[in-house]
Coordinates of C-alpha atoms and ligand atoms in Angstrom, one line a residue:
X1 CA -65.6 -36.9 -100.5
X2 CA -64.2 -39.5 -103.4
X3 CA -66.1 -42.5 -104.1
X4 CA -62.6 -44.5 -105.8
X5 CA -59.9 -46.7 -104.3
X6 CA -56.5 -46.0 -105.8
X7 CA -53.2 -48.0 -104.9
X8 CA -50.5 -49.2 -106.9
X9 CA -49.6 -52.8 -108.3
X10 CA -46.3 -53.0 -108.1
X11 CA -46.0 -50.7 -110.8
X12 CA -49.8 -50.9 -112.6
X13 CA -52.4 -48.3 -111.2
X14 CA -55.5 -49.2 -109.5
X15 CA -58.8 -47.9 -109.4
X16 CA -61.3 -49.0 -107.9
X17 CA -64.8 -48.0 -108.5
X18 CA -67.3 -50.1 -106.2
X19 CA -65.9 -52.9 -103.9
X20 CA -66.9 -55.1 -100.7
X21 CA -65.7 -53.4 -97.9
X22 CA -64.2 -56.5 -96.6
X23 CA -63.3 -58.0 -98.7
X24 CA -59.7 -59.7 -98.4
X25 CA -56.9 -58.3 -100.5
X26 CA -55.6 -62.1 -100.4
X27 CA -59.1 -63.3 -102.3
X28 CA -59.1 -60.0 -104.1
X29 CA -55.0 -60.9 -105.5
X30 CA -56.1 -64.6 -106.5
X31 CA -59.7 -64.6 -107.3
X32 CA -59.4 -61.0 -109.2
X33 CA -56.1 -60.5 -110.8
X34 CA -54.9 -64.5 -110.8
X35 CA -52.2 -63.3 -108.6
X36 CA -52.3 -67.5 -107.1
X37 CA -48.2 -67.0 -105.1
X38 CA -49.5 -65.0 -103.2
X39 CA -50.7 -68.3 -100.5
X40 CA -54.4 -68.8 -98.4
X41 CA -53.0 -71.3 -94.9
X42 CA -54.7 -70.3 -92.0
X43 CA -56.8 -66.9 -93.0
X44 CA -56.3 -66.0 -89.7
X45 CA -53.0 -64.4 -89.6
X46 CA -51.0 -67.2 -87.7
X47 CA -49.5 -68.8 -90.8
X48 CA -47.5 -66.4 -93.2
X49 CA -48.3 -68.1 -96.6
X50 CA -49.9 -64.6 -97.6
X51 CA -47.5 -62.5 -96.2
X52 CA -47.5 -59.1 -99.1
X53 CA -44.9 -56.2 -98.5
X54 CA -46.9 -52.9 -98.6
X55 CA -45.3 -49.4 -99.2
X56 CA -47.0 -46.4 -97.9
X57 CA -45.9 -42.6 -97.4
X58 CA -45.0 -41.5 -94.1
X59 CA -43.6 -37.8 -94.2
X60 CA -41.2 -37.8 -97.1
X61 CA -40.5 -41.3 -96.6
X62 CA -42.1 -44.5 -98.0
X63 CA -41.6 -47.5 -95.3
X64 CA -42.3 -51.0 -96.3
X65 CA -43.4 -53.3 -93.8
X66 CA -45.0 -57.1 -94.2
X67 CA -48.4 -58.1 -93.9
X68 CA -50.6 -60.7 -94.1
X69 CA -53.1 -60.3 -96.8
X70 CA -55.8 -62.6 -96.0
X71 CA -57.0 -60.5 -93.1
X72 CA -56.1 -56.9 -94.6
X73 CA -59.6 -55.4 -96.2
X74 CA -58.9 -54.3 -99.7
X75 CA -60.2 -50.9 -99.7
X76 CA -57.2 -50.0 -96.3
X77 CA -54.3 -50.1 -99.6
X78 CA -55.8 -46.7 -100.9
X79 CA -52.6 -44.8 -101.4
X80 CA -50.0 -47.2 -100.6
X81 CA -47.9 -49.2 -103.1
X82 CA -48.3 -53.3 -103.3
X83 CA -45.6 -55.7 -103.7
X84 CA -46.4 -59.2 -104.1
X85 CA -43.7 -62.6 -104.9
X86 CA -44.6 -62.3 -108.4
X87 CA -43.1 -58.6 -108.3
X88 CA -39.6 -59.6 -107.5
X89 CA -38.4 -61.9 -110.3
X90 CA -37.4 -59.4 -113.2
X91 CA -38.9 -59.1 -116.6
X92 CA -35.8 -60.8 -117.8
X93 CA -36.6 -63.6 -115.5
X94 CA -33.6 -62.9 -113.3
X95 CA -34.2 -63.8 -109.2
X96 CA -33.9 -60.8 -107.1
X97 CA -31.2 -61.8 -104.7
X98 CA -33.6 -62.3 -101.9
X99 CA -35.2 -65.5 -104.1
X100 CA -31.4 -66.3 -104.7
X101 CA -30.6 -66.5 -101.9
X102 CA -33.0 -69.1 -100.8
X103 CA -32.8 -71.0 -103.8
X104 CA -29.0 -70.9 -103.2
X105 CA -29.0 -71.9 -99.2
X106 CA -31.7 -74.6 -100.0
X107 CA -34.3 -72.3 -98.7
X108 CA -37.0 -73.0 -101.0
X109 CA -38.5 -75.9 -99.7
X110 CA -42.7 -75.9 -100.6
X111 CA -44.4 -73.7 -102.7
X112 CA -47.2 -73.0 -100.1
X113 CA -44.9 -71.8 -97.4
X114 CA -42.1 -70.4 -99.5
X115 CA -43.6 -66.9 -101.1
X116 CA -44.0 -65.8 -97.6
X117 CA -40.8 -66.2 -96.4
X118 CA -39.6 -64.4 -99.6
X119 CA -42.0 -62.2 -98.7
X120 CA -41.1 -61.5 -95.4
X121 CA -36.8 -61.5 -96.1
X122 CA -37.8 -58.9 -98.8
X123 CA -39.3 -56.0 -96.4
X124 CA -36.0 -57.1 -93.8
X125 CA -33.7 -56.9 -96.8
X126 CA -35.4 -53.7 -97.9
X127 CA -35.7 -51.7 -94.3
X128 CA -32.1 -53.3 -92.7
X129 CA -28.6 -54.2 -92.9
X130 CA -26.7 -57.0 -91.3
X131 CA -29.8 -58.0 -89.2
X132 CA -28.7 -60.5 -86.2
X133 CA -30.0 -64.0 -86.1
X134 CA -32.1 -62.8 -84.1
X135 CA -33.6 -60.0 -85.9
X136 CA -34.1 -62.8 -88.7
X137 CA -36.0 -65.1 -86.4
X138 CA -38.3 -62.3 -84.5
X139 CA -39.0 -61.7 -88.8
X140 CA -39.8 -64.5 -90.0
X141 CA -41.9 -65.7 -86.6
X142 CA -45.1 -64.6 -88.3
X143 CA -43.7 -67.8 -91.0
X144 CA -44.8 -71.1 -90.4
X145 CA -42.7 -73.9 -91.9
X146 CA -44.6 -77.4 -92.0
X147 CA -41.5 -79.8 -92.4
X148 CA -39.6 -77.2 -89.7
X149 CA -36.6 -76.5 -92.4
X150 CA -36.4 -72.9 -90.8
X151 CA -32.3 -73.2 -90.6
X152 CA -31.8 -72.7 -94.6
X153 CA -34.5 -69.5 -94.7
X154 CA -32.7 -67.8 -91.7
X155 CA -28.7 -69.2 -93.9
X156 CA -30.1 -67.4 -96.7
X157 CA -31.5 -64.6 -94.8
X158 CA -27.5 -63.6 -93.8
X159 CA -26.3 -64.4 -97.2
X160 CA -29.0 -61.6 -99.1
X161 CA -27.2 -58.8 -97.5
X162 CA -24.8 -59.1 -99.4
X163 CA -26.7 -58.2 -102.4
X164 CA -25.9 -55.1 -103.4
X165 CA -29.4 -53.0 -102.0
X166 CA -29.0 -49.7 -103.9
X167 CA -28.8 -50.9 -107.5
X168 CA -31.5 -53.0 -106.2
X169 CA -35.0 -51.5 -108.8
X170 CA -37.0 -51.4 -106.4
X171 CA -34.5 -49.0 -104.4
X172 CA -33.6 -47.1 -106.9
X173 CA -37.7 -46.3 -108.3
X174 CA -38.4 -45.5 -104.6
X175 CA -38.1 -41.4 -105.3
X176 CA -40.7 -41.6 -108.3
X177 CA -42.9 -44.4 -106.3
X178 CA -43.1 -41.8 -102.9
X179 CA -43.6 -38.4 -105.8
X180 CA -46.5 -41.3 -107.5
X181 CA -47.7 -42.1 -103.4
X182 CA -48.0 -38.1 -102.8
X183 CA -50.0 -37.1 -106.0
X184 CA -52.6 -39.5 -104.9
X185 CA -52.7 -38.4 -101.2
X186 CA -55.9 -36.1 -102.0
X187 CA -56.5 -35.6 -97.9
X188 CA -60.4 -36.6 -99.3
X189 CA -62.5 -38.5 -96.8
X190 CA -63.1 -42.2 -99.1
X191 CA -66.0 -43.4 -100.0
X192 CA -66.8 -46.6 -100.9
X193 CA -69.2 -49.4 -101.2
X194 CA -71.0 -52.6 -103.4
X195 CA -74.0 -51.0 -103.3
X196 CA -75.7 -53.2 -100.3
X197 CA -72.6 -52.0 -97.5
X198 CA -70.6 -49.5 -97.5
X199 CA -66.7 -48.6 -96.3
X200 CA -65.5 -45.3 -95.3
X201 CA -61.1 -43.7 -94.8
X202 CA -61.2 -40.5 -93.7
X203 CA -58.0 -38.6 -94.3
X204 CA -58.1 -36.6 -90.7
X205 CA -59.1 -37.0 -87.4
X206 CA -61.4 -34.7 -86.9
X207 CA -63.2 -35.8 -90.0
X208 CA -62.5 -39.0 -88.4
X209 CA -65.2 -37.8 -85.5
X210 CA -68.0 -36.1 -87.4
X211 CA -68.1 -39.7 -89.4
X212 CA -68.2 -41.8 -86.1
X213 CA -71.2 -39.6 -84.4
X214 CA -72.8 -39.4 -87.7
X215 CA -72.5 -43.9 -87.8
X216 CA -72.2 -44.6 -84.2
X217 CA -72.9 -48.3 -85.3
X218 CA -70.1 -48.4 -87.7
X219 CA -67.1 -50.5 -87.3
X220 CA -64.5 -49.4 -86.6
X221 CA -61.1 -51.1 -88.6
X222 CA -57.8 -50.2 -87.1
X223 CA -55.3 -53.2 -88.4
X224 CA -58.0 -55.4 -88.8
X225 CA -55.5 -57.7 -86.8
X226 CA -59.0 -58.7 -84.7
X227 CA -61.8 -57.8 -87.3
X228 CA -60.1 -59.1 -90.2
X229 CA -61.0 -62.9 -87.8
X230 CA -64.7 -61.6 -88.0
X231 CA -65.0 -61.4 -91.5
X232 CA -62.7 -64.5 -92.0
X233 CA -63.6 -66.7 -89.3
X234 CA -66.6 -65.5 -88.1
X235 CA -68.1 -64.9 -91.7
X236 CA -69.8 -61.1 -90.5
X237 CA -71.0 -59.2 -92.5
X238 CA -69.5 -55.5 -91.6
X239 CA -71.9 -52.3 -92.6
X240 CA -70.4 -49.9 -92.3
X241 CA -66.7 -50.0 -92.0
X242 CA -64.8 -46.4 -90.7
X243 CA -61.3 -47.2 -91.1
X244 CA -58.5 -45.1 -89.4
X245 CA -55.4 -46.1 -91.7
X246 CA -55.2 -43.4 -93.7
X247 CA -55.3 -40.9 -90.3
X248 CA -51.4 -40.0 -89.8
X249 CA -52.0 -37.5 -86.9
X250 CA -53.0 -40.8 -85.3
X251 CA -49.7 -42.5 -85.3
X252 CA -47.3 -40.1 -83.4
X253 CA -45.9 -41.1 -80.8
X254 CA -44.1 -38.4 -78.8
X255 CA -42.3 -38.0 -75.6
X256 CA -43.9 -35.1 -72.9
X257 CA -41.2 -35.0 -70.3
X258 CA -42.9 -37.4 -67.6
X259 CA -45.2 -39.3 -70.3
X260 CA -45.1 -40.3 -73.5
X261 CA -48.0 -40.0 -75.9
X262 CA -48.8 -42.7 -78.1
X263 CA -51.6 -41.9 -80.8
X264 CA -54.4 -44.7 -81.2
X265 CA -53.1 -45.9 -84.9
X266 CA -49.4 -46.7 -83.7
X267 CA -48.5 -49.6 -84.9
X268 CA -47.0 -52.4 -82.5
X269 CA -43.3 -52.0 -83.8
X270 CA -42.9 -48.8 -83.0
X271 CA -45.1 -49.0 -79.3
X272 CA -42.5 -51.8 -79.0
X273 CA -39.5 -49.3 -80.1
X274 CA -41.2 -46.8 -77.4
X275 CA -42.0 -48.7 -74.6
X276 CA -38.7 -50.3 -74.7
X277 CA -37.3 -46.5 -73.5
X278 CA -39.3 -47.4 -70.2
X279 CA -38.4 -50.8 -69.0
X280 CA -36.4 -53.6 -71.4
X281 CA -39.0 -56.3 -70.5
X282 CA -41.6 -54.5 -72.2
X283 CA -39.5 -54.8 -75.5
X284 CA -38.8 -58.4 -74.8
X285 CA -42.8 -58.8 -74.4
X286 CA -43.9 -57.2 -77.7
X287 CA -41.1 -59.2 -79.6
X288 CA -43.5 -61.8 -78.3
X289 CA -46.1 -60.2 -79.6
X290 CA -48.1 -61.6 -82.4
X291 CA -45.5 -62.3 -85.7
X292 CA -44.0 -59.5 -87.5
X293 CA -46.8 -59.4 -89.8
X294 CA -49.3 -58.4 -87.3
X295 CA -47.3 -56.1 -85.2
X296 CA -46.8 -53.9 -88.5
X297 CA -50.3 -53.9 -88.8
X298 CA -51.7 -54.3 -85.6
X299 CA -52.3 -51.1 -83.2
X300 CA -52.1 -49.7 -79.4
X301 CA -55.7 -48.1 -80.0
X302 CA -56.6 -51.6 -81.2
X303 CA -55.4 -53.3 -78.6
X304 CA -57.1 -51.4 -76.4
X305 CA -60.5 -51.0 -77.6
X306 CA -60.9 -55.0 -78.6
X307 CA -61.6 -55.8 -75.4
X308 CA -59.7 -59.3 -74.8
X309 CA -59.0 -60.1 -71.2
X310 CA -55.7 -61.8 -73.1
X311 CA -54.2 -58.4 -74.7
X312 CA -51.1 -58.0 -73.7
X313 CA -50.7 -53.6 -73.9
X314 CA -53.3 -53.9 -70.9
X315 CA -51.8 -54.8 -68.3
X316 CA -48.4 -53.7 -69.1
X317 CA -50.0 -49.9 -69.7
X318 CA -52.9 -50.7 -66.3
X319 CA -49.3 -51.3 -64.4
X320 CA -47.8 -48.2 -65.0
X321 CA -51.0 -46.1 -64.9
X322 CA -52.0 -45.3 -68.4
X323 CA -54.3 -42.5 -69.4
X324 CA -57.2 -43.3 -72.3
X325 CA -57.9 -40.2 -74.0
X326 CA -61.4 -40.7 -76.1
X327 CA -63.2 -38.7 -78.3
X328 CA -66.7 -37.4 -79.5
X329 CA -67.4 -35.0 -81.9
X330 CA -65.1 -32.2 -81.1
X331 CA -65.5 -33.2 -77.0
X332 CA -62.3 -35.2 -75.4
X333 CA -62.6 -37.0 -72.3
X334 CA -59.5 -38.7 -70.1
X335 CA -60.2 -42.0 -67.4
X336 CA -57.5 -43.7 -66.3
X337 CA -56.8 -47.3 -68.4
X338 CA -58.7 -49.7 -65.9
X339 CA -61.8 -48.2 -65.7
X340 CA -62.5 -48.3 -69.4
X341 CA -63.0 -52.1 -68.7
X342 CA -66.1 -52.7 -67.8
X343 CA -67.5 -56.0 -68.1
X344 CA -66.2 -59.3 -70.9
X345 CA -66.1 -57.3 -73.8
X346 CA -68.2 -54.4 -72.4
X347 CA -65.7 -51.3 -71.9
X348 CA -66.7 -47.3 -71.4
X349 CA -67.0 -46.5 -74.9
X350 CA -70.1 -43.9 -76.0
X351 CA -71.9 -44.3 -79.7
X352 CA -69.9 -42.2 -82.1
X353 CA -67.0 -42.3 -79.9
X354 CA -63.3 -43.1 -80.3
X355 CA -59.9 -43.9 -78.9
X356 CA -57.5 -41.0 -79.5
X357 CA -54.2 -41.6 -77.5
X358 CA -53.0 -43.1 -74.6
X359 CA -50.8 -41.7 -71.6
X360 CA -48.1 -44.0 -70.5
X361 CA -46.4 -42.3 -67.5
X362 CA -42.3 -43.0 -67.6
X363 CA -41.5 -44.7 -64.7
X364 CA -40.6 -42.4 -61.5
X365 CA -36.5 -43.0 -60.6
X366 CA -36.8 -45.5 -57.6
X367 CA -40.0 -47.4 -59.2
X368 CA -39.8 -51.1 -59.6
X369 CA -41.6 -52.2 -62.7
X370 CA -41.7 -56.3 -64.0
X371 CA -43.4 -57.8 -67.1
X372 CA -44.2 -61.5 -68.4
X373 CA -46.1 -63.3 -70.9
X374 CA -46.9 -66.6 -70.7
X375 CA -48.0 -68.7 -73.0
X376 CA -47.6 -72.4 -74.6
X377 CA -45.7 -71.3 -77.4
X378 CA -42.9 -68.8 -77.5
X379 CA -43.4 -66.9 -80.4
X380 CA -46.9 -65.5 -82.0
X381 CA -48.9 -67.3 -79.8
X382 CA -51.5 -65.8 -77.1
X383 CA -51.1 -65.2 -73.6
X384 CA -52.5 -67.8 -70.8
X385 CA -51.6 -65.4 -67.7
X386 CA -49.8 -61.9 -68.2
X387 CA -48.5 -60.1 -65.4
X388 CA -47.6 -56.8 -64.9
X389 CA -46.6 -54.9 -61.4
X390 CA -45.5 -51.8 -59.8
X391 CA -43.9 -51.1 -57.2
X392 CA -42.6 -47.3 -55.3
X393 CA -41.0 -48.1 -52.1
X394 CA -40.4 -45.3 -49.0
X395 CA -37.2 -44.3 -48.0
X396 CA -37.7 -47.0 -45.4
X397 CA -37.7 -49.4 -48.1
X398 CA -42.2 -49.9 -47.0
X399 CA -43.9 -50.3 -49.9
X400 CA -46.3 -47.2 -50.1
X401 CA -47.3 -47.4 -54.4
X402 CA -48.4 -51.1 -55.3
X403 CA -50.2 -51.6 -58.9
X404 CA -50.2 -55.6 -60.0
X405 CA -52.5 -55.9 -63.6
X406 CA -52.9 -58.9 -64.7
X407 CA -54.5 -60.8 -68.6
X408 CA -56.1 -63.9 -68.7
X409 CA -57.5 -64.4 -65.1
X410 CA -60.9 -62.4 -65.6
X411 CA -63.4 -61.7 -68.4
X412 CA -61.1 -58.2 -68.5
X413 CA -58.0 -56.9 -67.9
X414 CA -58.1 -56.7 -64.1
X415 CA -55.4 -55.2 -60.7
X416 CA -55.3 -57.5 -58.6
X417 CA -56.4 -55.7 -55.1
X418 CA -56.5 -57.9 -52.5
X419 CA -53.2 -58.3 -53.0
X420 CA -51.9 -55.5 -53.5
X421 CA -53.6 -54.0 -49.9
X422 CA -51.8 -56.9 -49.0
X423 CA -49.0 -55.4 -50.0
X424 CA -48.7 -51.5 -48.7
X425 CA -46.8 -50.2 -46.2
X426 CA -44.6 -53.3 -44.9
X427 CA -41.3 -55.0 -46.5
X428 CA -40.7 -56.1 -50.0
X429 CA -39.5 -59.5 -48.6
X430 CA -40.1 -62.9 -49.1
X431 CA -42.8 -62.8 -46.2
X432 CA -44.8 -60.0 -47.7
X433 CA -45.9 -61.6 -51.0
X434 CA -46.6 -64.9 -49.3
X435 CA -49.5 -62.9 -47.7
X436 CA -50.3 -61.0 -51.6
X437 CA -49.9 -64.1 -53.1
X438 CA -52.5 -66.1 -50.6
X439 CA -54.7 -62.7 -51.2
X440 CA -54.6 -63.4 -55.1
X441 CA -57.2 -66.1 -54.8
X442 CA -59.7 -63.6 -53.4
X443 CA -59.4 -61.3 -56.5
X444 CA -59.4 -63.6 -59.2
X445 CA -61.9 -67.3 -60.3
X446 CA -59.7 -67.9 -63.5
X447 CA -61.6 -69.8 -66.0
X448 CA -60.0 -73.2 -67.6
X449 CA -59.9 -73.3 -71.4
X450 CA -57.7 -74.5 -74.0
X451 CA -54.3 -71.9 -72.8
X452 CA -54.7 -73.1 -69.3
X453 CA -56.5 -74.7 -66.5
X454 CA -57.9 -72.7 -63.7
X455 CA -55.6 -74.0 -61.0
X456 CA -52.4 -73.5 -63.0
X457 CA -53.7 -69.7 -64.0
X458 CA -53.7 -69.0 -60.4
X459 CA -50.3 -70.6 -59.5
X460 CA -48.9 -69.1 -62.3
X461 CA -50.0 -65.7 -61.7
X462 CA -48.4 -66.0 -57.6
X463 CA -45.4 -67.3 -59.3
X464 CA -44.0 -64.4 -61.1
X465 CA -45.3 -62.1 -58.3
X466 CA -42.0 -64.3 -56.7
X467 CA -40.3 -63.5 -59.9
X468 CA -40.9 -59.8 -59.2
X469 CA -39.4 -59.9 -55.9
X470 CA -36.3 -62.6 -56.2
X471 CA -35.6 -59.9 -59.7
X472 CA -35.7 -57.0 -57.8
X473 CA -34.6 -58.1 -54.3
X474 CA -31.2 -60.4 -55.5
X475 CA -28.7 -58.2 -57.9
X476 CA -27.2 -61.4 -59.2
X477 CA -30.1 -63.3 -60.3
X478 CA -29.1 -63.6 -63.4
X479 CA -25.6 -64.8 -62.3
X480 CA -26.8 -67.3 -60.5
X481 CA -29.6 -68.3 -63.0
X482 CA -26.8 -68.8 -65.6
X483 CA -24.4 -70.5 -62.4
X484 CA -27.7 -72.9 -62.0
X485 CA -28.1 -73.8 -65.8
X486 CA -24.4 -74.9 -65.7
X487 CA -24.5 -76.9 -63.1
X488 CA -27.9 -78.9 -64.4
X489 CA -26.1 -78.9 -67.8
X490 CA -23.0 -81.1 -65.7
X491 CA -25.5 -83.5 -63.9
Ligands
FAD1 C1 -51.5 -64.0 -85.4 C2 -52.0 -62.8 -84.1 C3 -51.1 -63.7 -83.4 C4 -51.4 -62.4 -82.1 N1 -50.9 -62.0 -80.7 C5 -51.4 -61.6 -80.4 C6 -50.3 -61.1 -79.3 O1 -49.8 -61.7 -79.1 N2 -50.5 -60.2 -78.0 C7 -52.1 -60.1 -78.4 O2 -52.6 -58.7 -77.5 N3 -52.5 -59.6 -79.2 C8 -52.5 -60.8 -80.3 N4 -53.6 -61.0 -81.5 C9 -54.6 -60.3 -81.3 C10 -54.6 -58.0 -82.1 O3 -53.4 -58.3 -83.1 C11 -54.5 -57.2 -81.1 O4 -55.4 -57.3 -80.7 C12 -54.1 -56.0 -82.1 O5 -53.2 -55.2 -81.2 C13 -55.5 -55.2 -82.6 O6 -55.6 -54.0 -83.6 P1 -55.8 -53.8 -84.6 O7 -55.4 -52.7 -84.8 O8 -55.4 -54.6 -85.6 O9 -57.1 -53.4 -84.2 P2 -58.6 -53.7 -85.1 O10 -58.5 -56.0 -85.7 O11 -58.6 -53.5 -86.6 O12 -59.9 -53.7 -83.5 C14 -59.8 -54.4 -83.2 C15 -60.6 -53.8 -82.0 O13 -60.6 -52.3 -81.7 C16 -61.9 -51.3 -82.2 N5 -61.2 -50.6 -82.7 C17 -59.9 -50.4 -83.6 N6 -59.1 -49.0 -83.2 C18 -60.0 -48.5 -82.5 C19 -60.0 -47.2 -82.1 N7 -59.1 -45.9 -81.8 N8 -60.9 -46.7 -81.5 C20 -62.2 -47.0 -81.4 N9 -62.1 -48.9 -81.0 C21 -61.1 -49.3 -82.1 C22 -62.5 -52.0 -83.5 O14 -63.8 -51.6 -83.8 C23 -62.5 -53.5 -82.8 O15 -63.2 -53.5 -82.5 C24 -53.2 -61.2 -82.2 C25 -53.9 -61.4 -83.7 C26 -53.5 -62.3 -84.2 C27 -54.3 -62.8 -85.4
FES2 S1 -53.5 -67.3 -94.5 FE1 -52.2 -67.9 -92.8 S2 -51.3 -65.7 -91.9 FE2 -52.8 -65.7 -93.7
FES3 S1 -41.0 -74.8 -96.4 FE1 -43.5 -75.4 -96.4 S2 -44.1 -76.9 -95.0 FE2 -41.9 -75.9 -95.1

């Protein structure tokens, strides 16, 4: 075991021998290192004021990602390259091309949000050439500007691409940075504490399995986009903490023929890319999953294991017929994802067990699939209702298999079994859908909360089914909708 956390802060090697397991990177930067360019706005991953860029090794590549420092725990930086807004200005005082573009386009509006915007743009600039406006908006969806001055910032994002990337000092330094990070990657389990509480970060799945068996009550941390808030908002003192962040084996996504296999640590960016090959609607739904910083950190395993009734992936994966692979020591068991959710925040996970992988079937030829996420705000908002539907029809056009899964309708992500029964054996048409919509009232007694009323939820759940019917039975739906919108626009 290694007992120090090691990472690079810009060019500077950092080694920490004693550390509160849930100290946030933001607090460490601001309070210990006096790097106050990184701001605290919400302390819950929503506003982006705390955005920093973190590089991690991905095989022989260095992958830079924008993340929220406010909900990232300091020891999880082990083996990473950390860049804050202070690093961008050169030692001779010259602004980085990303900063210069912000100045030139009048994108620098207030000192509170600007550093976060700059760091999100810096990550985009490092990773992508000539991003579209849509892509720029996606990359900035996790940065809130309270004065609503997004236009000059988007203009800056378009301008910055002209800068000479190859000559950039961060790009030029990448081979040396990769070599330095490789020298830190020793394969040892990291074990560190502050005398009171303890943190572990194994480097292999086998070491994780052993640690979780030894400490069955430990809090597992993947991307910390949920767990971070337990600390910053819930003031919880977690002990011990086991981080899965160093285990590259758990990040992989592979094509296994009739299904995709997702390692539990695959982040939402990679999950989106893979699910897009199954359905473009999954791509669109994942585009609206948190902001870019949350998607960089948050994982498929965390989204399932947290057992949230309003998580976006469980309904989609249940409708697709996904299987969960759970591991305890050297034993593995598989269970249908829907069986994992027992009751509100209660899952079929034994002490010492963890989620190792998720197996997601591809759509067979002719199968119909739909997913809709309904939230109050389009970007970076949690669902009020999420509906995901899968249908198979027989040669006569009758429904022979149906999986209708909803989030936000019960204490767990849940299938609508009565509505499914109303569909089976019937033709896929308006009369059938009307019966299925009526049956939803037997399946669900939704809650009224700040996101939506019970009446609204039930109404929307039915309307989503009808949307699925219209979409799959009217080939020219898109043309019709465009026509209706054009008509409406002309009064
Ligand atoms: C600003 C913001 C926006 C968000 N938007 C969305 C959204 O649009 N849609 C949505 O669904 N969610 C959203 N979330 C919630 C969160 O990002 C997701 O649930 C995310 O997928 C959690 O993954 P994680 O890796 O960060 O999990 P963590 O926070 O690390 O862990 C979550 C839970 O899972 C457990 N866990 C993690 N990995 C494993 C494992 N392999 N085995 C067993 N247990 C494990 C942890 O112990 C913990 O109980 C948002 C969160 C924030 C802060
Ligand atoms: S402070 Fe708002 S996202 Fe971190
Ligand atoms: S840039 Fe800070 S409020 Fe708009």
